[in-house]
PDB file of C-alpha atoms in Angstrom:
ATOM      1  CA  MET E  15      86.431 147.848-129.929  1.00 54.00           C
ATOM      2  CA  THR E  16      86.968 151.373-131.211  1.00 66.00           C
ATOM      3  CA  ASN E  17      85.842 150.911-134.806  1.00 77.00           C
ATOM      4  CA  GLU E  18      82.224 151.062-135.813  1.00 92.00           C
ATOM      5  CA  TYR E  19      81.549 148.811-138.764  1.00 97.00           C
ATOM      6  CA  LYS E  20      78.618 149.505-141.071  1.00 98.00           C
ATOM      7  CA  ARG E  21      79.209 146.939-143.827  1.00 98.00           C
ATOM      8  CA  ILE E  22      80.646 143.537-143.005  1.00 98.00           C
ATOM      9  CA  LEU E  23      81.650 140.919-145.574  1.00 98.00           C
ATOM     10  CA  VAL E  24      82.213 137.278-144.624  1.00 98.00           C
ATOM     11  CA  GLY E  25      83.508 134.566-146.925  1.00 97.00           C
ATOM     12  CA  ASP E  26      82.065 131.061-146.816  1.00 95.00           C
ATOM     13  CA  ASP E  27      83.617 127.943-148.352  1.00 91.00           C
ATOM     14  CA  GLY E  28      81.533 125.405-146.445  1.00 92.00           C
ATOM     15  CA  SER E  29      84.308 124.606-143.960  1.00 89.00           C
ATOM     16  CA  GLU E  30      84.017 124.454-140.178  1.00 91.00           C
ATOM     17  CA  ASN E  31      86.176 127.573-139.845  1.00 90.00           C
ATOM     18  CA  ALA E  32      83.917 129.390-142.297  1.00 93.00           C
ATOM     19  CA  HIS E  33      80.941 128.373-140.133  1.00 95.00           C
ATOM     20  CA  ARG E  34      82.691 129.898-137.108  1.00 96.00           C
ATOM     21  CA  ALA E  35      83.431 133.022-139.177  1.00 97.00           C
ATOM     22  CA  ILE E  36      79.718 133.312-140.029  1.00 98.00           C
ATOM     23  CA  LYS E  37      78.805 133.164-136.326  1.00 98.00           C
ATOM     24  CA  GLU E  38      81.404 135.809-135.486  1.00 98.00           C
ATOM     25  CA  ALA E  39      80.210 137.982-138.375  1.00 98.00           C
ATOM     26  CA  VAL E  40      76.611 137.763-137.169  1.00 98.00           C
ATOM     27  CA  GLU E  41      77.605 138.826-133.643  1.00 98.00           C
ATOM     28  CA  LEU E  42      79.732 141.736-134.894  1.00 98.00           C
ATOM     29  CA  THR E  43      76.978 142.794-137.282  1.00 98.00           C
ATOM     30  CA  LYS E  44      74.445 142.840-134.434  1.00 97.00           C
ATOM     31  CA  ARG E  45      76.753 144.832-132.146  1.00 96.00           C
ATOM     32  CA  ASN E  46      77.455 147.389-134.852  1.00 97.00           C
ATOM     33  CA  GLN E  47      73.914 147.492-136.292  1.00 97.00           C
ATOM     34  CA  ALA E  48      75.572 146.893-139.647  1.00 98.00           C
ATOM     35  CA  ALA E  49      74.722 145.245-142.962  1.00 98.00           C
ATOM     36  CA  LEU E  50      76.049 141.729-143.569  1.00 98.00           C
ATOM     37  CA  SER E  51      77.122 140.266-146.910  1.00 98.00           C
ATOM     38  CA  ILE E  52      77.927 136.552-147.077  1.00 98.00           C
ATOM     39  CA  ALA E  53      79.910 135.538-150.151  1.00 98.00           C
ATOM     40  CA  MET E  54      81.041 132.315-151.750  1.00 96.00           C
ATOM     41  CA  ILE E  55      83.485 132.643-154.615  1.00 95.00           C
ATOM     42  CA  ILE E  56      83.823 129.454-156.622  1.00 92.00           C
ATOM     43  CA  PRO E  57      87.287 129.179-158.157  1.00 89.00           C
ATOM     44  CA  LYS E  58      87.349 128.477-161.882  1.00 78.00           C
ATOM     45  CA  GLU E  59      89.903 125.739-161.130  1.00 73.00           C
ATOM     46  CA  TYR E  60      87.116 123.698-159.517  1.00 66.00           C
ATOM     47  CA  LEU E  61      85.311 123.604-162.850  1.00 60.00           C
ATOM     48  CA  MET E  62      88.212 122.723-165.144  1.00 56.00           C
ATOM     49  CA  GLY E  63      88.842 119.222-166.426  1.00 50.00           C
ATOM     50  CA  SER E  64      85.495 117.864-165.364  1.00 50.00           C
ATOM     51  CA  ASN E  65      84.256 114.516-166.640  1.00 48.00           C
ATOM     52  CA  TYR E  66      80.716 115.856-166.427  1.00 47.00           C
ATOM     53  CA  GLY E  67      80.609 117.953-169.569  1.00 48.00           C
ATOM     54  CA  GLY E  68      83.003 120.752-168.689  1.00 49.00           C
ATOM     55  CA  GLU E  69      82.624 124.115-167.034  1.00 52.00           C
ATOM     56  CA  ASP E  70      79.256 125.052-168.511  1.00 61.00           C
ATOM     57  CA  SER E  71      77.534 121.946-167.140  1.00 62.00           C
ATOM     58  CA  LEU E  72      79.082 122.323-163.680  1.00 69.00           C
ATOM     59  CA  LYS E  73      78.353 126.013-163.166  1.00 83.00           C
ATOM     60  CA  PRO E  74      74.612 125.622-162.505  1.00 88.00           C
ATOM     61  CA  ARG E  75      75.184 122.750-160.048  1.00 88.00           C
ATOM     62  CA  GLN E  76      78.005 124.565-158.243  1.00 89.00           C
ATOM     63  CA  LYS E  77      75.980 127.764-158.093  1.00 92.00           C
ATOM     64  CA  ALA E  78      72.860 125.965-156.812  1.00 94.00           C
ATOM     65  CA  ALA E  79      74.874 124.227-154.069  1.00 93.00           C
ATOM     66  CA  ALA E  80      76.496 127.524-153.075  1.00 95.00           C
ATOM     67  CA  GLU E  81      73.157 129.345-153.034  1.00 96.00           C
ATOM     68  CA  LYS E  82      71.661 126.623-150.822  1.00 97.00           C
ATOM     69  CA  LEU E  83      74.525 126.926-148.321  1.00 97.00           C
ATOM     70  CA  LEU E  84      74.346 130.719-148.287  1.00 98.00           C
ATOM     71  CA  ALA E  85      70.554 130.655-147.903  1.00 98.00           C
ATOM     72  CA  SER E  86      71.102 128.599-144.750  1.00 98.00           C
ATOM     73  CA  ASP E  87      73.676 131.144-143.540  1.00 98.00           C
ATOM     74  CA  ALA E  88      71.277 134.021-144.222  1.00 98.00           C
ATOM     75  CA  ALA E  89      68.425 132.217-142.437  1.00 98.00           C
ATOM     76  CA  TYR E  90      70.677 131.730-139.399  1.00 98.00           C
ATOM     77  CA  ALA E  91      71.617 135.428-139.432  1.00 98.00           C
ATOM     78  CA  LYS E  92      67.964 136.428-139.605  1.00 98.00           C
ATOM     79  CA  THR E  93      67.044 134.153-136.676  1.00 98.00           C
ATOM     80  CA  GLN E  94      69.710 136.045-134.726  1.00 98.00           C
ATOM     81  CA  GLY E  95      67.909 139.328-135.395  1.00 97.00           C
ATOM     82  CA  LEU E  96      69.675 140.638-138.502  1.00 98.00           C
ATOM     83  CA  ALA E  97      67.489 142.273-141.114  1.00 95.00           C
ATOM     84  CA  ASP E  98      70.059 143.511-143.634  1.00 97.00           C
ATOM     85  CA  VAL E  99      71.649 140.316-144.977  1.00 98.00           C
ATOM     86  CA  GLN E 100      72.612 139.583-148.567  1.00 98.00           C
ATOM     87  CA  THR E 101      74.238 136.587-150.184  1.00 98.00           C
ATOM     88  CA  ILE E 102      76.604 136.604-153.141  1.00 98.00           C
ATOM     89  CA  VAL E 103      77.762 133.702-155.327  1.00 96.00           C
ATOM     90  CA  ARG E 104      80.370 134.338-157.989  1.00 94.00           C
ATOM     91  CA  PHE E 105      82.842 132.415-160.105  1.00 93.00           C
ATOM     92  CA  GLY E 106      86.415 133.637-160.258  1.00 92.00           C
ATOM     93  CA  SER E 107      89.349 134.324-158.017  1.00 93.00           C
ATOM     94  CA  PRO E 108      88.373 134.131-154.324  1.00 93.00           C
ATOM     95  CA  LYS E 109      91.488 136.112-153.425  1.00 93.00           C
ATOM     96  CA  LYS E 110      90.658 139.098-155.587  1.00 96.00           C
ATOM     97  CA  ALA E 111      86.921 138.964-154.993  1.00 97.00           C
ATOM     98  CA  LEU E 112      87.159 138.843-151.181  1.00 97.00           C
ATOM     99  CA  ALA E 113      90.109 141.203-150.826  1.00 97.00           C
ATOM    100  CA  VAL E 114      89.403 143.854-153.438  1.00 97.00           C
ATOM    101  CA  THR E 115      86.401 143.542-155.761  1.00 98.00           C
ATOM    102  CA  LEU E 116      83.555 142.878-153.320  1.00 98.00           C
ATOM    103  CA  PRO E 117      84.833 145.219-150.584  1.00 98.00           C
ATOM    104  CA  GLN E 118      84.976 148.043-153.151  1.00 98.00           C
ATOM    105  CA  GLU E 119      81.546 147.248-154.600  1.00 98.00           C
ATOM    106  CA  LEU E 120      79.926 146.910-151.178  1.00 98.00           C
ATOM    107  CA  GLU E 121      81.953 149.640-149.419  1.00 98.00           C
ATOM    108  CA  THR E 122      82.945 147.036-146.831  1.00 98.00           C
ATOM    109  CA  ASP E 123      84.696 148.167-143.663  1.00 96.00           C
ATOM    110  CA  LEU E 124      85.348 144.700-142.205  1.00 98.00           C
ATOM    111  CA  ILE E 125      86.198 141.421-143.955  1.00 98.00           C
ATOM    112  CA  ILE E 126      85.859 138.202-141.952  1.00 98.00           C
ATOM    113  CA  LEU E 127      87.348 134.900-143.101  1.00 95.00           C
ATOM    114  CA  GLY E 128      87.885 131.476-141.601  1.00 91.00           C
ATOM    115  CA  ALA E 129      91.584 130.797-141.092  1.00 84.00           C
ATOM    116  CA  THR E 130      91.651 127.598-143.149  1.00 71.00           C
ATOM    117  CA  GLY E 131      89.467 125.686-145.586  1.00 59.00           C
ATOM    118  CA  ARG E 132      88.236 122.101-145.790  1.00 55.00           C
ATOM    119  CA  GLY E 133      91.091 119.743-146.680  1.00 50.00           C
ATOM    120  CA  ALA E 134      94.830 119.945-147.290  1.00 53.00           C
ATOM    121  CA  ILE E 135      94.466 121.531-150.709  1.00 52.00           C
ATOM    122  CA  GLU E 136      91.650 123.797-149.624  1.00 53.00           C
ATOM    123  CA  ARG E 137      93.550 124.785-146.458  1.00 51.00           C
ATOM    124  CA  ALA E 138      96.500 125.864-148.537  1.00 53.00           C
ATOM    125  CA  PHE E 139      94.153 127.626-150.936  1.00 53.00           C
ATOM    126  CA  LEU E 140      92.174 129.494-148.272  1.00 50.00           C
ATOM    127  CA  GLY E 141      95.362 130.183-146.383  1.00 64.00           C
ATOM    128  CA  SER E 142      96.564 131.915-149.496  1.00 81.00           C
ATOM    129  CA  ILE E 143      93.252 133.802-149.667  1.00 86.00           C
ATOM    130  CA  ALA E 144      93.655 134.973-146.089  1.00 86.00           C
ATOM    131  CA  MET E 145      97.255 135.997-146.749  1.00 86.00           C
ATOM    132  CA  TYR E 146      96.344 137.804-149.968  1.00 90.00           C
ATOM    133  CA  THR E 147      93.452 139.582-148.240  1.00 92.00           C
ATOM    134  CA  SER E 148      95.630 140.677-145.329  1.00 90.00           C
ATOM    135  CA  VAL E 149      98.041 142.304-147.770  1.00 92.00           C
ATOM    136  CA  HIS E 150      95.666 143.780-150.384  1.00 95.00           C
ATOM    137  CA  ALA E 151      92.432 144.674-148.587  1.00 96.00           C
ATOM    138  CA  LYS E 152      91.798 148.286-147.702  1.00 95.00           C
ATOM    139  CA  ALA E 153      89.232 147.284-145.073  1.00 96.00           C
ATOM    140  CA  ASN E 154      90.047 145.790-141.692  1.00 96.00           C
ATOM    141  CA  MET E 155      90.210 142.013-141.604  1.00 96.00           C
ATOM    142  CA  LEU E 156      89.380 139.409-138.974  1.00 96.00           C
ATOM    143  CA  LEU E 157      90.537 135.785-139.217  1.00 93.00           C
ATOM    144  CA  VAL E 158      88.474 133.291-137.240  1.00 94.00           C
ATOM    145  CA  ARG E 159      89.795 129.921-136.034  1.00 87.00           C
TER     146      ARG E 159
END
């Protein structure tokens, strides 16, 4: 490995591949003595058309579930010896957030994503996120299977 990474961003969608990406990100962060950001971007599409009172009533539940998952990820990273770990939960476009917005905000030099998501729809969706990121990101990218 010739690159030294100082700021690593990993996306989490709760899938098994995302879990593997988290493990890989932790190892790379340790080796590079870098900072790790773990992000979950909740697509607005997941909140539309709900029978539970619409987007406003779902946002707090979705955010709380995401924060719980990311807190577990951060705890794992800290048990592996990482001190500089942050978690990020946002609503919006996962493609744009993981490929462009967050890497610019965080000055990310490596983006790590799981290759596919949870189910058929999510796999297609995350696959499109991985494809979009590979084309639009200015930072290096690692896909984990």
